[in-house]
């Protein structure tokens, strides 16, 4: 049997992406989608009424689940995200569902689960025949409903029943699943798929459940009941650890809890080096509902507000100017007196294009500002919305995927025209919003001086910059080893960017994942980065490093990093440095466990 | 009974959210409501029915209302189609 094979592996490690920090240790609960195949079973004529009642009970429980999910989603993610579940709630009593299932049970004398499956799969088949991939995917909503009812029919009672105090391992979870699980007191979770900016990741962070996504193989390595460790900091799942490993993780877990307590005291202390240099700490965000995390983690404003989430949420093609303006105003309102930096819609690359456009090489294709300049019907409403919202407080605007200075100039023409329009309409706005560019393509770093003369700030995106400089797709396992954000070539471009910016007196922010790599923090300070922007939960650890070092030390480390030819050696060197300087952060480091 | 042809104008087509808007709007009226597309007819007060139309942007649908308030129902329904369900066109 497959299960015995799986449990024989002791201490195996699955590497994924940590999306909600913390350490969870406990028994695994393998959560699988109900398989579609409920077997048909004849029901005695006198039991038909009972079978119909079982179906009604299951629907009622599904309704209760959905009411809970809707309430929590509304509170944590907003009304928009809740609409999809409101629609699912409508489906439960839909004329094409409820009465059809009842009729099926009665006429065929067959079990409720099979009836639900038959009725729903008939509807799904119709949808799956659509030419539109997007509409085909919506048949998943029907599948969700089907699964939910069948799960209740099977278990007899209680929700998406996972064992209390377990660690949920699944191929993929939804934000709704996490909500229900957290009410059952789950310790952590690990998924085969998913990304750090998906709803489920955001929800895990909001609920404080340690989580890992994108492990590729967690479900095939774990069986229910295995002892597992979820390390949401390093992004690792350890299955049936040996005693030494387990003991080490228990220590780590305690240290993390202690650090979290210390972090609360750190919250109000300035982000300043021992030799008195201030480094601004800001947050990367995509949803207004995450704003409370700013203050909790000591963020001074938003260094990167990704607006794609608004656009792609629940598959809506695009929200209107009015809806955007309202949403942006609320964000600015909540963040004032600190600044909010809105990044213009960054579509393409690995992000879905709502217009269904496909490319062979999307990372070198139609993306970011290229799309927006070609599509004024997307760009102009967003600019108007941001400008209108800017009356509320300090605002900045950031252009994604810029490669040429001509793009900045073309953007500025549209920007000026948009301001003229609003002035004519008598709408109040801030006419001095700083305009910045993302430095994520080598051409911008190489021509940084030229760009610095025409923009108000730089924001370095290290994920793309590293991919483009080293010509490596980090999602490709064959070459992922080469992906090194601390590569001297990457650092050289960061230095050029900082030098050019400071020569004309504009600030440099860094908003990529590199900011959360504590080994990199001293180096980045040494290279001259003024602001670090990261997912809020990582900021306390970053601040701890900053407060434990002198900037002059950072400069020395940067020199060393720029000439390093052995990444392993340099990482080891930085680990020791951190251990000596910033007590208690070493285990925060990324990278495989040694 | 009244009938009216409409076009799906929003880019993403009649996915879950627009379908729920249609059903919610239809349910405010007494009249029966059907939607026809390519010789296929569904009950417009059923969200699953509307979703199974799998109507993409540009699809032409015939809205059929029958009942005492059919005129008002048609006006309300036309308005949300014209608005593209508040989504981008």
PDB file of C-alpha atoms in Angstrom, chain A residues 137-400:
ATOM      1  CA  UNK A 137     -12.697  27.142 -14.499  1.00  0.00           C
ATOM      2  CA  UNK A 138     -15.828  28.529 -12.864  1.00  0.00           C
ATOM      3  CA  UNK A 139     -17.169  24.989 -12.827  1.00  0.00           C
ATOM      4  CA  UNK A 140     -14.889  24.701  -9.777  1.00  0.00           C
ATOM      5  CA  UNK A 141     -17.497  26.641  -7.830  1.00  0.00           C
ATOM      6  CA  UNK A 142     -19.943  23.834  -8.519  1.00  0.00           C
ATOM      7  CA  UNK A 143     -17.325  21.291  -7.521  1.00  0.00           C
ATOM      8  CA  UNK A 144     -16.748  23.137  -4.237  1.00  0.00           C
ATOM      9  CA  UNK A 145     -20.427  22.922  -3.445  1.00  0.00           C
ATOM     10  CA  UNK A 146     -20.586  19.263  -4.428  1.00  0.00           C
ATOM     11  CA  UNK A 147     -17.583  18.439  -2.230  1.00  0.00           C
ATOM     12  CA  UNK A 148     -18.960  20.370   0.676  1.00  0.00           C
ATOM     13  CA  UNK A 149     -22.276  18.511   0.640  1.00  0.00           C
ATOM     14  CA  UNK A 150     -20.712  15.100   0.092  1.00  0.00           C
ATOM     15  CA  UNK A 151     -18.226  15.675   2.890  1.00  0.00           C
ATOM     16  CA  UNK A 152     -21.097  16.365   5.267  1.00  0.00           C
ATOM     17  CA  UNK A 153     -23.013  13.351   4.034  1.00  0.00           C
ATOM     18  CA  UNK A 154     -20.027  11.125   4.699  1.00  0.00           C
ATOM     19  CA  UNK A 155     -18.829  12.379   7.986  1.00  0.00           C
ATOM     20  CA  UNK A 156     -22.291  12.520   9.409  1.00  0.00           C
ATOM     21  CA  UNK A 157     -21.392  15.556  11.397  1.00  0.00           C
ATOM     22  CA  UNK A 158     -19.138  18.594  11.572  1.00  0.00           C
ATOM     23  CA  UNK A 159     -17.574  20.643   8.876  1.00  0.00           C
ATOM     24  CA  UNK A 160     -14.503  20.269   6.814  1.00  0.00           C
ATOM     25  CA  UNK A 161     -13.566  18.015   9.670  1.00  0.00           C
ATOM     26  CA  UNK A 162      -9.867  18.038  10.307  1.00  0.00           C
ATOM     27  CA  UNK A 163      -8.479  16.755  13.560  1.00  0.00           C
ATOM     28  CA  UNK A 164      -8.003  19.363  16.228  1.00  0.00           C
ATOM     29  CA  UNK A 165      -4.431  20.413  16.913  1.00  0.00           C
ATOM     30  CA  UNK A 166      -3.217  18.875  13.690  1.00  0.00           C
ATOM     31  CA  UNK A 167      -1.171  20.172  10.804  1.00  0.00           C
ATOM     32  CA  UNK A 168      -3.127  20.174   7.588  1.00  0.00           C
ATOM     33  CA  UNK A 169      -1.374  18.891   4.483  1.00  0.00           C
ATOM     34  CA  UNK A 170      -3.202  19.458   1.215  1.00  0.00           C
ATOM     35  CA  UNK A 171      -2.656  19.877  -2.486  1.00  0.00           C
ATOM     36  CA  UNK A 172      -4.284  23.229  -2.329  1.00  0.00           C
ATOM     37  CA  UNK A 173      -6.431  25.034   0.181  1.00  0.00           C
ATOM     38  CA  UNK A 174      -8.723  27.985  -0.194  1.00  0.00           C
ATOM     39  CA  UNK A 175      -9.003  30.955   2.144  1.00  0.00           C
ATOM     40  CA  UNK A 176     -12.345  29.464   3.163  1.00  0.00           C
ATOM     41  CA  UNK A 177     -10.705  26.184   4.197  1.00  0.00           C
ATOM     42  CA  UNK A 178      -8.185  28.003   6.391  1.00  0.00           C
ATOM     43  CA  UNK A 179     -10.956  29.941   8.116  1.00  0.00           C
ATOM     44  CA  UNK A 180     -12.858  26.796   9.015  1.00  0.00           C
ATOM     45  CA  UNK A 181      -9.685  24.952  10.034  1.00  0.00           C
ATOM     46  CA  UNK A 182      -8.452  27.753  12.263  1.00  0.00           C
ATOM     47  CA  UNK A 183     -11.688  27.557  14.170  1.00  0.00           C
ATOM     48  CA  UNK A 184     -10.862  23.908  14.791  1.00  0.00           C
ATOM     49  CA  UNK A 185      -7.541  25.011  16.220  1.00  0.00           C
ATOM     50  CA  UNK A 186      -5.146  23.751  13.560  1.00  0.00           C
ATOM     51  CA  UNK A 187      -1.457  24.303  14.254  1.00  0.00           C
ATOM     52  CA  UNK A 188      -0.162  24.931  10.753  1.00  0.00           C
ATOM     53  CA  UNK A 189      -0.473  23.890   7.154  1.00  0.00           C
ATOM     54  CA  UNK A 190       1.532  22.938   4.076  1.00  0.00           C
ATOM     55  CA  UNK A 191       0.338  22.872   0.480  1.00  0.00           C
ATOM     56  CA  UNK A 192       1.672  21.381  -2.729  1.00  0.00           C
ATOM     57  CA  UNK A 193       0.643  24.431  -4.736  1.00  0.00           C
ATOM     58  CA  UNK A 194      -0.078  28.118  -4.213  1.00  0.00           C
ATOM     59  CA  UNK A 195       1.931  31.311  -4.009  1.00  0.00           C
ATOM     60  CA  UNK A 196       2.793  33.879  -1.344  1.00  0.00           C
ATOM     61  CA  UNK A 197       0.285  36.427  -2.607  1.00  0.00           C
ATOM     62  CA  UNK A 198      -2.663  34.073  -2.921  1.00  0.00           C
ATOM     63  CA  UNK A 199      -5.702  34.646  -0.735  1.00  0.00           C
ATOM     64  CA  UNK A 200      -4.989  31.582   1.319  1.00  0.00           C
ATOM     65  CA  UNK A 201      -1.478  32.825   2.188  1.00  0.00           C
ATOM     66  CA  UNK A 202      -2.767  36.227   3.186  1.00  0.00           C
ATOM     67  CA  UNK A 203      -5.445  34.616   5.304  1.00  0.00           C
ATOM     68  CA  UNK A 204      -2.895  32.334   7.010  1.00  0.00           C
ATOM     69  CA  UNK A 205      -0.802  35.383   7.933  1.00  0.00           C
ATOM     70  CA  UNK A 206      -3.865  37.288   9.134  1.00  0.00           C
ATOM     71  CA  UNK A 207      -4.859  34.350  11.356  1.00  0.00           C
ATOM     72  CA  UNK A 208      -1.285  33.682  12.511  1.00  0.00           C
ATOM     73  CA  UNK A 209      -1.219  30.066  11.271  1.00  0.00           C
ATOM     74  CA  UNK A 210       2.304  28.999  10.188  1.00  0.00           C
ATOM     75  CA  UNK A 211       2.065  28.005   6.535  1.00  0.00           C
ATOM     76  CA  UNK A 212       4.117  26.799   3.567  1.00  0.00           C
ATOM     77  CA  UNK A 213       3.010  26.775  -0.050  1.00  0.00           C
ATOM     78  CA  UNK A 214       4.471  25.376  -3.244  1.00  0.00           C
ATOM     79  CA  UNK A 215       6.119  22.275  -1.744  1.00  0.00           C
ATOM     80  CA  UNK A 216       5.223  20.280  -4.898  1.00  0.00           C
ATOM     81  CA  UNK A 217       5.233  16.979  -3.023  1.00  0.00           C
ATOM     82  CA  UNK A 218       3.966  17.390   0.551  1.00  0.00           C
ATOM     83  CA  UNK A 219       0.853  15.276  -0.001  1.00  0.00           C
ATOM     84  CA  UNK A 220       2.853  12.411  -1.467  1.00  0.00           C
ATOM     85  CA  UNK A 221       5.331  12.355   1.416  1.00  0.00           C
ATOM     86  CA  UNK A 222       2.946  12.608   4.335  1.00  0.00           C
ATOM     87  CA  UNK A 223       0.258  10.333   5.729  1.00  0.00           C
ATOM     88  CA  UNK A 224      -2.323  11.239   8.330  1.00  0.00           C
ATOM     89  CA  UNK A 225      -0.827  10.750  11.768  1.00  0.00           C
ATOM     90  CA  UNK A 226       2.816  11.316  10.762  1.00  0.00           C
ATOM     91  CA  UNK A 227       4.622  13.698  13.045  1.00  0.00           C
ATOM     92  CA  UNK A 228       5.492  16.781  11.000  1.00  0.00           C
ATOM     93  CA  UNK A 229       7.155  20.132  11.519  1.00  0.00           C
ATOM     94  CA  UNK A 230       6.072  23.165   9.529  1.00  0.00           C
ATOM     95  CA  UNK A 231       8.791  25.780   9.490  1.00  0.00           C
ATOM     96  CA  UNK A 232       6.975  28.805   8.074  1.00  0.00           C
ATOM     97  CA  UNK A 233      10.152  30.861   8.364  1.00  0.00           C
ATOM     98  CA  UNK A 234      12.396  28.774   6.142  1.00  0.00           C
ATOM     99  CA  UNK A 235       9.545  27.314   4.160  1.00  0.00           C
ATOM    100  CA  UNK A 236      10.251  23.706   5.108  1.00  0.00           C
ATOM    101  CA  UNK A 237       8.178  20.702   5.999  1.00  0.00           C
ATOM    102  CA  UNK A 238       9.953  17.963   7.940  1.00  0.00           C
ATOM    103  CA  UNK A 239       8.253  14.560   8.033  1.00  0.00           C
ATOM    104  CA  UNK A 240       8.825  12.188  10.950  1.00  0.00           C
ATOM    105  CA  UNK A 241      11.933  14.011  12.211  1.00  0.00           C
ATOM    106  CA  UNK A 242      14.467  12.076  14.273  1.00  0.00           C
ATOM    107  CA  UNK A 243      14.732  12.961  17.948  1.00  0.00           C
ATOM    108  CA  UNK A 244      17.600  15.409  17.571  1.00  0.00           C
ATOM    109  CA  UNK A 245      15.851  17.328  14.813  1.00  0.00           C
ATOM    110  CA  UNK A 246      12.642  17.382  16.785  1.00  0.00           C
ATOM    111  CA  UNK A 247      14.407  18.672  19.878  1.00  0.00           C
ATOM    112  CA  UNK A 248      16.079  21.379  17.801  1.00  0.00           C
ATOM    113  CA  UNK A 249      12.723  22.480  16.447  1.00  0.00           C
ATOM    114  CA  UNK A 250      11.197  22.581  19.904  1.00  0.00           C
ATOM    115  CA  UNK A 251      13.976  24.946  20.927  1.00  0.00           C
ATOM    116  CA  UNK A 252      13.388  26.976  17.796  1.00  0.00           C
ATOM    117  CA  UNK A 253       9.700  27.162  18.508  1.00  0.00           C
ATOM    118  CA  UNK A 254      10.352  28.517  21.990  1.00  0.00           C
ATOM    119  CA  UNK A 255      12.859  31.022  20.722  1.00  0.00           C
ATOM    120  CA  UNK A 256      10.412  32.202  18.126  1.00  0.00           C
ATOM    121  CA  UNK A 257       7.732  32.723  20.765  1.00  0.00           C
ATOM    122  CA  UNK A 258      10.217  34.659  22.888  1.00  0.00           C
ATOM    123  CA  UNK A 259      11.295  36.758  19.937  1.00  0.00           C
ATOM    124  CA  UNK A 260       7.718  37.607  19.132  1.00  0.00           C
ATOM    125  CA  UNK A 261       7.351  38.924  22.646  1.00  0.00           C
ATOM    126  CA  UNK A 262      10.511  40.994  22.318  1.00  0.00           C
ATOM    127  CA  UNK A 263       9.281  42.281  18.987  1.00  0.00           C
ATOM    128  CA  UNK A 264       6.379  43.944  20.706  1.00  0.00           C
ATOM    129  CA  UNK A 265       8.880  46.046  22.622  1.00  0.00           C
ATOM    130  CA  UNK A 266      10.852  46.669  19.457  1.00  0.00           C
ATOM    131  CA  UNK A 267       7.767  48.052  17.741  1.00  0.00           C
ATOM    132  CA  UNK A 268       8.154  51.577  19.081  1.00  0.00           C
ATOM    133  CA  UNK A 269      11.939  51.789  18.871  1.00  0.00           C
ATOM    134  CA  UNK A 270      13.438  53.580  15.870  1.00  0.00           C
ATOM    135  CA  UNK A 271      14.836  51.621  12.946  1.00  0.00           C
ATOM    136  CA  UNK A 272      18.332  52.970  13.338  1.00  0.00           C
ATOM    137  CA  UNK A 273      21.873  51.622  13.187  1.00  0.00           C
ATOM    138  CA  UNK A 274      24.278  51.837  16.138  1.00  0.00           C
ATOM    139  CA  UNK A 275      26.048  54.723  14.392  1.00  0.00           C
ATOM    140  CA  UNK A 276      22.819  56.677  14.032  1.00  0.00           C
ATOM    141  CA  UNK A 277      21.645  56.079  10.449  1.00  0.00           C
ATOM    142  CA  UNK A 278      17.889  55.727  10.022  1.00  0.00           C
ATOM    143  CA  UNK A 279      16.574  53.086   7.672  1.00  0.00           C
ATOM    144  CA  UNK A 280      12.930  53.419   6.819  1.00  0.00           C
ATOM    145  CA  UNK A 281      10.894  50.213   7.155  1.00  0.00           C
ATOM    146  CA  UNK A 282       7.762  49.950   5.063  1.00  0.00           C
ATOM    147  CA  UNK A 283       5.277  47.266   4.159  1.00  0.00           C
ATOM    148  CA  UNK A 284       4.456  45.404   0.953  1.00  0.00           C
ATOM    149  CA  UNK A 285       0.715  44.960   0.810  1.00  0.00           C
ATOM    150  CA  UNK A 286      -2.073  44.002  -1.530  1.00  0.00           C
ATOM    151  CA  UNK A 287      -5.202  44.222   0.525  1.00  0.00           C
ATOM    152  CA  UNK A 288      -6.580  46.939   2.735  1.00  0.00           C
ATOM    153  CA  UNK A 289      -7.474  44.321   5.309  1.00  0.00           C
ATOM    154  CA  UNK A 290      -3.762  43.794   6.042  1.00  0.00           C
ATOM    155  CA  UNK A 291      -3.271  47.385   7.214  1.00  0.00           C
ATOM    156  CA  UNK A 292      -3.560  46.583  10.956  1.00  0.00           C
ATOM    157  CA  UNK A 293      -0.366  44.525  10.495  1.00  0.00           C
ATOM    158  CA  UNK A 294       1.544  47.746   9.734  1.00  0.00           C
ATOM    159  CA  UNK A 295       1.370  49.166  13.213  1.00  0.00           C
ATOM    160  CA  UNK A 296       1.761  45.789  14.910  1.00  0.00           C
ATOM    161  CA  UNK A 297       5.044  45.306  13.078  1.00  0.00           C
ATOM    162  CA  UNK A 298       6.333  48.872  13.164  1.00  0.00           C
ATOM    163  CA  UNK A 299       5.966  49.720   9.451  1.00  0.00           C
ATOM    164  CA  UNK A 300       6.100  53.386   8.543  1.00  0.00           C
ATOM    165  CA  UNK A 301       3.857  53.413   5.518  1.00  0.00           C
ATOM    166  CA  UNK A 302       3.454  51.219   2.466  1.00  0.00           C
ATOM    167  CA  UNK A 303       6.487  50.876   0.201  1.00  0.00           C
ATOM    168  CA  UNK A 304       4.640  48.738  -2.320  1.00  0.00           C
ATOM    169  CA  UNK A 305       0.898  48.448  -2.679  1.00  0.00           C
ATOM    170  CA  UNK A 306       0.295  45.884  -5.405  1.00  0.00           C
ATOM    171  CA  UNK A 307      -2.911  46.735  -7.194  1.00  0.00           C
ATOM    172  CA  UNK A 308      -3.245  43.452  -9.129  1.00  0.00           C
ATOM    173  CA  UNK A 309      -5.226  41.888  -6.315  1.00  0.00           C
ATOM    174  CA  UNK A 310      -7.992  44.420  -6.770  1.00  0.00           C
ATOM    175  CA  UNK A 311      -8.006  43.641 -10.444  1.00  0.00           C
ATOM    176  CA  UNK A 312      -7.873  39.881 -10.345  1.00  0.00           C
ATOM    177  CA  UNK A 313      -9.928  39.358  -7.242  1.00  0.00           C
ATOM    178  CA  UNK A 314     -12.482  36.634  -7.781  1.00  0.00           C
ATOM    179  CA  UNK A 315     -11.791  36.847 -11.483  1.00  0.00           C
ATOM    180  CA  UNK A 316     -13.486  40.156 -11.927  1.00  0.00           C
ATOM    181  CA  UNK A 317     -12.125  41.672 -15.080  1.00  0.00           C
ATOM    182  CA  UNK A 318     -11.495  45.095 -13.583  1.00  0.00           C
ATOM    183  CA  UNK A 319     -13.058  47.349 -11.037  1.00  0.00           C
ATOM    184  CA  UNK A 320     -14.241  50.786 -12.096  1.00  0.00           C
ATOM    185  CA  UNK A 321     -12.494  54.087 -11.469  1.00  0.00           C
ATOM    186  CA  UNK A 322     -14.990  54.855  -8.707  1.00  0.00           C
ATOM    187  CA  UNK A 323     -14.419  51.529  -6.966  1.00  0.00           C
ATOM    188  CA  UNK A 324     -10.661  51.941  -7.225  1.00  0.00           C
ATOM    189  CA  UNK A 325     -10.800  55.526  -5.927  1.00  0.00           C
ATOM    190  CA  UNK A 326     -12.862  54.419  -2.948  1.00  0.00           C
ATOM    191  CA  UNK A 327     -10.526  51.541  -2.165  1.00  0.00           C
ATOM    192  CA  UNK A 328      -7.365  53.666  -2.514  1.00  0.00           C
ATOM    193  CA  UNK A 329      -8.895  56.425  -0.352  1.00  0.00           C
ATOM    194  CA  UNK A 330      -9.572  53.956   2.418  1.00  0.00           C
ATOM    195  CA  UNK A 331      -5.991  52.707   2.240  1.00  0.00           C
ATOM    196  CA  UNK A 332      -4.501  56.191   2.358  1.00  0.00           C
ATOM    197  CA  UNK A 333      -6.852  57.203   5.138  1.00  0.00           C
ATOM    198  CA  UNK A 334      -5.724  54.277   7.277  1.00  0.00           C
ATOM    199  CA  UNK A 335      -2.012  54.769   6.575  1.00  0.00           C
ATOM    200  CA  UNK A 336      -1.776  58.579   6.960  1.00  0.00           C
ATOM    201  CA  UNK A 337       0.379  60.282   8.267  1.00  0.00           C
ATOM    202  CA  UNK A 338       2.685  57.758   6.574  1.00  0.00           C
ATOM    203  CA  UNK A 339       2.998  57.421   2.818  1.00  0.00           C
ATOM    204  CA  UNK A 340       1.274  54.903   0.586  1.00  0.00           C
ATOM    205  CA  UNK A 341       3.075  53.868  -2.607  1.00  0.00           C
ATOM    206  CA  UNK A 342       0.728  52.499  -5.256  1.00  0.00           C
ATOM    207  CA  UNK A 343       2.274  50.443  -7.993  1.00  0.00           C
ATOM    208  CA  UNK A 344       0.534  50.813 -11.332  1.00  0.00           C
ATOM    209  CA  UNK A 345      -1.116  47.542 -12.415  1.00  0.00           C
ATOM    210  CA  UNK A 346       1.628  45.059 -13.131  1.00  0.00           C
ATOM    211  CA  UNK A 347       0.118  42.495 -15.473  1.00  0.00           C
ATOM    212  CA  UNK A 348       1.856  39.880 -17.574  1.00  0.00           C
ATOM    213  CA  UNK A 349       4.895  37.820 -16.643  1.00  0.00           C
ATOM    214  CA  UNK A 350       3.632  35.171 -14.252  1.00  0.00           C
ATOM    215  CA  UNK A 351       0.430  37.070 -13.627  1.00  0.00           C
ATOM    216  CA  UNK A 352      -2.712  36.220 -15.478  1.00  0.00           C
ATOM    217  CA  UNK A 353      -3.779  38.595 -18.207  1.00  0.00           C
ATOM    218  CA  UNK A 354      -7.506  39.217 -17.963  1.00  0.00           C
ATOM    219  CA  UNK A 355      -7.676  39.716 -21.716  1.00  0.00           C
ATOM    220  CA  UNK A 356      -6.779  36.082 -22.242  1.00  0.00           C
ATOM    221  CA  UNK A 357      -3.618  36.941 -24.178  1.00  0.00           C
ATOM    222  CA  UNK A 358      -0.971  34.160 -24.333  1.00  0.00           C
ATOM    223  CA  UNK A 359       2.743  34.399 -25.034  1.00  0.00           C
ATOM    224  CA  UNK A 360       5.634  31.960 -25.463  1.00  0.00           C
ATOM    225  CA  UNK A 361       7.962  33.974 -23.287  1.00  0.00           C
ATOM    226  CA  UNK A 362       5.852  36.150 -21.003  1.00  0.00           C
ATOM    227  CA  UNK A 363       8.760  37.375 -18.855  1.00  0.00           C
ATOM    228  CA  UNK A 364      10.257  39.041 -21.911  1.00  0.00           C
ATOM    229  CA  UNK A 365       6.904  39.979 -23.328  1.00  0.00           C
ATOM    230  CA  UNK A 366       3.982  42.292 -22.950  1.00  0.00           C
ATOM    231  CA  UNK A 367       3.949  43.157 -19.260  1.00  0.00           C
ATOM    232  CA  UNK A 368       3.960  45.963 -16.702  1.00  0.00           C
ATOM    233  CA  UNK A 369       4.121  49.503 -18.038  1.00  0.00           C
ATOM    234  CA  UNK A 370       4.275  48.164 -21.606  1.00  0.00           C
ATOM    235  CA  UNK A 371       0.699  46.929 -21.308  1.00  0.00           C
ATOM    236  CA  UNK A 372      -0.502  50.003 -19.492  1.00  0.00           C
ATOM    237  CA  UNK A 373       0.892  52.421 -22.072  1.00  0.00           C
ATOM    238  CA  UNK A 374      -0.779  50.365 -24.815  1.00  0.00           C
ATOM    239  CA  UNK A 375      -4.048  50.244 -22.909  1.00  0.00           C
ATOM    240  CA  UNK A 376      -5.068  53.732 -21.813  1.00  0.00           C
ATOM    241  CA  UNK A 377      -8.482  52.299 -20.925  1.00  0.00           C
ATOM    242  CA  UNK A 378      -6.734  50.471 -18.066  1.00  0.00           C
ATOM    243  CA  UNK A 379      -4.138  53.120 -17.195  1.00  0.00           C
ATOM    244  CA  UNK A 380      -6.189  56.315 -17.174  1.00  0.00           C
ATOM    245  CA  UNK A 381      -8.955  55.169 -14.788  1.00  0.00           C
ATOM    246  CA  UNK A 382      -6.310  53.900 -12.377  1.00  0.00           C
ATOM    247  CA  UNK A 383      -4.381  57.167 -12.480  1.00  0.00           C
ATOM    248  CA  UNK A 384      -7.558  59.162 -11.953  1.00  0.00           C
ATOM    249  CA  UNK A 385      -8.495  56.935  -9.041  1.00  0.00           C
ATOM    250  CA  UNK A 386      -5.074  57.349  -7.410  1.00  0.00           C
ATOM    251  CA  UNK A 387      -5.107  61.104  -7.930  1.00  0.00           C
ATOM    252  CA  UNK A 388      -8.593  61.443  -6.484  1.00  0.00           C
ATOM    253  CA  UNK A 389      -7.581  59.388  -3.466  1.00  0.00           C
ATOM    254  CA  UNK A 390      -4.422  61.452  -2.977  1.00  0.00           C
ATOM    255  CA  UNK A 391      -6.454  64.277  -1.450  1.00  0.00           C
ATOM    256  CA  UNK A 392      -6.633  62.034   1.644  1.00  0.00           C
ATOM    257  CA  UNK A 393      -2.926  61.955   2.459  1.00  0.00           C
ATOM    258  CA  UNK A 394       0.631  61.348   1.278  1.00  0.00           C
ATOM    259  CA  UNK A 395       0.738  59.219  -1.863  1.00  0.00           C
ATOM    260  CA  UNK A 396       3.389  58.010  -4.280  1.00  0.00           C
ATOM    261  CA  UNK A 397       3.064  56.208  -7.603  1.00  0.00           C
ATOM    262  CA  UNK A 398       5.393  53.502  -8.896  1.00  0.00           C
ATOM    263  CA  UNK A 399       5.798  52.238 -12.473  1.00  0.00           C
ATOM    264  CA  UNK A 400       6.447  48.506 -12.988  1.00  0.00           C
TER     265      UNK A 400
END
